[in-house]
Amino acid sequence: MLNFLKKKNKNPEKLDIISKTASLLIHAAKIDENYTNKEKFIIERTLIELGADKEKINQIMENAEKNEKNSNQILDFTKDIKSTDQNFKIKIIESLWKIIYSDNSSDMYESNLMRRLSGLLYLDNKIVGDIKEKIKSNFNKWLILLMTSVLNAN
């Protein structure tokens, strides 16, 4: 019976990391109390790029939204993510900045969240700042690509 479970879920640790990443990204999207379809699309695309199964993305998102709603602190999401490799964490930070700037601005709650996440994920503030500037400077080009992707997905 255990072999059956192992075959069904080949890498539970990776699935758990993807789920916690989704919850963290959703938390960032909701922090300004305006969770948009644009932000949801950014999160879904990020999860697929990080290795989530495309066919299960809706289920992953539903579970992550429930987990985010039932959690009272971001430590629930970051404690396992911090052990991932640098590239994984950088991809998350890039996506977080894209989510934050998807409404063309960053408020004090979003900026505070990013400062806290830098420490919790053991990322250098300079790296996080450089990523922020890259996203801000390429935002219009990135937004056009995002909207093209949305239109092509439909």
mmCIF file of C-alpha atoms in Angstrom:
data_model
loop_
_atom_site.group_PDB
_atom_site.id
_atom_site.type_symbol
_atom_site.label_atom_id
_atom_site.label_comp_id
_atom_site.label_asym_id
_atom_site.label_seq_id
_atom_site.Cartn_x
_atom_site.Cartn_y
_atom_site.Cartn_z
ATOM 1 C CA MET A 1 0.000 0.000 0.000
ATOM 2 C CA LEU A 2 2.807 2.426 0.720
ATOM 3 C CA ASN A 3 4.227 1.863 -2.750
ATOM 4 C CA PHE A 4 0.860 2.837 -4.183
ATOM 5 C CA LEU A 5 0.974 6.122 -2.288
ATOM 6 C CA LYS A 6 4.511 6.783 -3.409
ATOM 7 C CA LYS A 7 3.586 6.293 -7.054
ATOM 8 C CA LYS A 8 0.601 8.580 -6.737
ATOM 9 C CA ASN A 9 2.646 11.405 -5.263
ATOM 10 C CA LYS A 10 6.181 10.972 -6.514
ATOM 11 C CA ASN A 11 7.632 13.978 -4.704
ATOM 12 C CA PRO A 12 5.469 15.109 -1.777
ATOM 13 C CA GLU A 13 8.145 17.499 -0.536
ATOM 14 C CA LYS A 14 8.146 19.372 -3.851
ATOM 15 C CA LEU A 15 4.336 19.493 -3.859
ATOM 16 C CA ASP A 16 4.398 20.879 -0.311
ATOM 17 C CA ILE A 17 6.944 23.551 -1.293
ATOM 18 C CA ILE A 18 4.821 24.497 -4.331
ATOM 19 C CA SER A 19 1.724 24.718 -2.127
ATOM 20 C CA LYS A 20 3.478 26.910 0.448
ATOM 21 C CA THR A 21 4.902 29.069 -2.319
ATOM 22 C CA ALA A 22 1.407 29.506 -3.762
ATOM 23 C CA SER A 23 0.070 30.477 -0.332
ATOM 24 C CA LEU A 24 2.865 33.012 0.139
ATOM 25 C CA LEU A 25 2.256 34.561 -3.280
ATOM 26 C CA ILE A 26 -1.487 34.712 -2.605
ATOM 27 C CA HIS A 27 -0.795 36.369 0.740
ATOM 28 C CA ALA A 28 1.240 39.049 -1.042
ATOM 29 C CA ALA A 29 -1.518 39.528 -3.613
ATOM 30 C CA LYS A 30 -4.133 39.976 -0.887
ATOM 31 C CA ILE A 31 -2.094 42.268 1.355
ATOM 32 C CA ASP A 32 -3.442 45.374 -0.404
ATOM 33 C CA GLU A 33 -6.972 43.931 -0.108
ATOM 34 C CA ASN A 34 -7.298 43.783 -3.895
ATOM 35 C CA TYR A 35 -6.675 40.235 -5.192
ATOM 36 C CA THR A 36 -7.040 40.503 -8.969
ATOM 37 C CA ASN A 37 -7.176 38.026 -11.839
ATOM 38 C CA LYS A 38 -3.918 39.537 -13.085
ATOM 39 C CA GLU A 39 -2.241 38.593 -9.789
ATOM 40 C CA LYS A 40 -3.784 35.130 -9.897
ATOM 41 C CA PHE A 41 -2.391 34.622 -13.398
ATOM 42 C CA ILE A 42 1.085 35.728 -12.255
ATOM 43 C CA ILE A 43 0.914 33.209 -9.399
ATOM 44 C CA GLU A 44 -0.247 30.349 -11.631
ATOM 45 C CA ARG A 45 2.452 31.075 -14.202
ATOM 46 C CA THR A 46 5.109 31.220 -11.481
ATOM 47 C CA LEU A 47 4.028 27.906 -9.998
ATOM 48 C CA ILE A 48 4.175 26.207 -13.393
ATOM 49 C CA GLU A 49 7.670 27.655 -13.977
ATOM 50 C CA LEU A 50 8.702 26.288 -10.562
ATOM 51 C CA GLY A 51 7.540 22.790 -11.503
ATOM 52 C CA ALA A 52 3.844 22.576 -10.624
ATOM 53 C CA ASP A 53 1.735 20.220 -12.720
ATOM 54 C CA LYS A 54 -0.229 22.352 -15.180
ATOM 55 C CA GLU A 55 -3.272 20.049 -14.972
ATOM 56 C CA LYS A 56 -3.399 20.427 -11.187
ATOM 57 C CA ILE A 57 -2.874 24.178 -11.016
ATOM 58 C CA ASN A 58 -6.506 24.950 -10.150
ATOM 59 C CA GLN A 59 -6.459 22.433 -7.306
ATOM 60 C CA ILE A 60 -3.134 23.800 -6.041
ATOM 61 C CA MET A 61 -4.536 27.334 -6.133
ATOM 62 C CA GLU A 62 -7.731 26.352 -4.284
ATOM 63 C CA ASN A 63 -5.765 24.605 -1.546
ATOM 64 C CA ALA A 64 -3.287 27.470 -1.293
ATOM 65 C CA GLU A 65 -6.091 30.034 -1.009
ATOM 66 C CA LYS A 66 -7.613 28.013 1.859
ATOM 67 C CA ASN A 67 -4.214 27.653 3.551
ATOM 68 C CA GLU A 68 -3.535 31.371 3.219
ATOM 69 C CA LYS A 69 -6.948 32.238 4.620
ATOM 70 C CA ASN A 70 -6.473 29.904 7.616
ATOM 71 C CA SER A 71 -2.926 31.009 8.397
ATOM 72 C CA ASN A 72 -2.123 33.834 10.744
ATOM 73 C CA GLN A 73 1.545 34.301 9.867
ATOM 74 C CA ILE A 74 3.869 34.044 6.877
ATOM 75 C CA LEU A 75 6.257 31.809 8.826
ATOM 76 C CA ASP A 76 3.888 28.943 7.991
ATOM 77 C CA PHE A 77 4.888 29.413 4.350
ATOM 78 C CA THR A 78 8.524 30.492 4.580
ATOM 79 C CA LYS A 79 9.920 27.914 7.004
ATOM 80 C CA ASP A 80 10.288 25.284 4.252
ATOM 81 C CA ILE A 81 10.821 27.660 1.334
ATOM 82 C CA LYS A 82 13.960 29.086 2.960
ATOM 83 C CA SER A 83 15.695 25.723 2.473
ATOM 84 C CA THR A 84 15.236 25.804 -1.312
ATOM 85 C CA ASP A 85 18.044 26.869 -3.628
ATOM 86 C CA GLN A 86 18.862 30.489 -4.442
ATOM 87 C CA ASN A 87 17.312 30.344 -7.941
ATOM 88 C CA PHE A 88 13.971 29.133 -6.544
ATOM 89 C CA LYS A 89 13.920 31.958 -4.000
ATOM 90 C CA ILE A 90 14.892 34.547 -6.612
ATOM 91 C CA LYS A 91 12.022 33.390 -8.842
ATOM 92 C CA ILE A 92 9.654 33.831 -5.892
ATOM 93 C CA ILE A 93 10.983 37.351 -5.205
ATOM 94 C CA GLU A 94 10.617 38.275 -8.891
ATOM 95 C CA SER A 95 7.021 37.082 -8.824
ATOM 96 C CA LEU A 96 6.305 38.904 -5.588
ATOM 97 C CA TRP A 97 7.506 42.177 -7.102
ATOM 98 C CA LYS A 98 5.428 41.518 -10.235
ATOM 99 C CA ILE A 99 2.375 40.945 -8.050
ATOM 100 C CA ILE A 100 3.063 44.100 -6.067
ATOM 101 C CA TYR A 101 3.568 46.253 -9.155
ATOM 102 C CA SER A 102 0.673 44.693 -11.105
ATOM 103 C CA ASP A 103 -1.434 47.636 -9.911
ATOM 104 C CA ASN A 104 1.379 50.103 -10.780
ATOM 105 C CA SER A 105 2.310 50.928 -7.182
ATOM 106 C CA SER A 106 3.743 49.577 -3.972
ATOM 107 C CA ASP A 107 2.162 50.524 -0.659
ATOM 108 C CA MET A 108 3.807 50.469 2.770
ATOM 109 C CA TYR A 109 2.342 47.037 3.636
ATOM 110 C CA GLU A 110 3.759 45.474 0.476
ATOM 111 C CA SER A 111 7.166 47.078 1.018
ATOM 112 C CA ASN A 112 7.193 45.880 4.623
ATOM 113 C CA LEU A 113 6.291 42.362 3.512
ATOM 114 C CA MET A 114 9.216 42.318 1.088
ATOM 115 C CA ARG A 115 11.655 43.501 3.766
ATOM 116 C CA ARG A 116 10.451 40.745 6.108
ATOM 117 C CA LEU A 117 10.625 38.100 3.393
ATOM 118 C CA SER A 118 14.203 39.065 2.531
ATOM 119 C CA GLY A 119 15.226 38.091 6.041
ATOM 120 C CA LEU A 120 12.981 35.046 6.366
ATOM 121 C CA LEU A 121 14.220 33.588 3.080
ATOM 122 C CA TYR A 122 17.867 34.452 3.847
ATOM 123 C CA LEU A 123 18.227 36.714 0.818
ATOM 124 C CA ASP A 124 20.562 39.670 0.660
ATOM 125 C CA ASN A 125 18.725 43.017 0.610
ATOM 126 C CA LYS A 126 20.822 44.088 -2.385
ATOM 127 C CA ILE A 127 19.624 41.102 -4.433
ATOM 128 C CA VAL A 128 15.994 41.839 -3.521
ATOM 129 C CA GLY A 129 16.510 45.532 -4.346
ATOM 130 C CA ASP A 130 18.119 44.718 -7.685
ATOM 131 C CA ILE A 131 15.197 42.430 -8.558
ATOM 132 C CA LYS A 132 12.759 45.189 -7.594
ATOM 133 C CA GLU A 133 14.504 47.693 -9.851
ATOM 134 C CA LYS A 134 14.621 45.186 -12.722
ATOM 135 C CA ILE A 135 10.872 44.559 -12.423
ATOM 136 C CA LYS A 136 10.097 48.289 -12.139
ATOM 137 C CA SER A 137 12.256 49.273 -15.104
ATOM 138 C CA ASN A 138 10.879 46.521 -17.343
ATOM 139 C CA PHE A 139 7.333 46.737 -16.012
ATOM 140 C CA ASN A 140 5.599 48.018 -19.150
ATOM 141 C CA LYS A 141 7.320 45.456 -21.376
ATOM 142 C CA TRP A 142 6.552 42.726 -18.854
ATOM 143 C CA LEU A 143 2.889 43.842 -18.589
ATOM 144 C CA ILE A 144 2.465 43.606 -22.371
ATOM 145 C CA LEU A 145 3.889 40.063 -22.284
ATOM 146 C CA LEU A 146 1.553 39.169 -19.421
ATOM 147 C CA MET A 147 -1.514 40.474 -21.207
ATOM 148 C CA THR A 148 -0.514 38.644 -24.406
ATOM 149 C CA SER A 149 -0.172 35.449 -22.382
ATOM 150 C CA VAL A 150 -3.604 35.984 -20.829
ATOM 151 C CA LEU A 151 -5.186 36.511 -24.226
ATOM 152 C CA ASN A 152 -3.454 33.447 -25.656
ATOM 153 C CA ALA A 153 -4.516 31.329 -22.674
ATOM 154 C CA ASN A 154 -8.160 32.160 -23.372
#
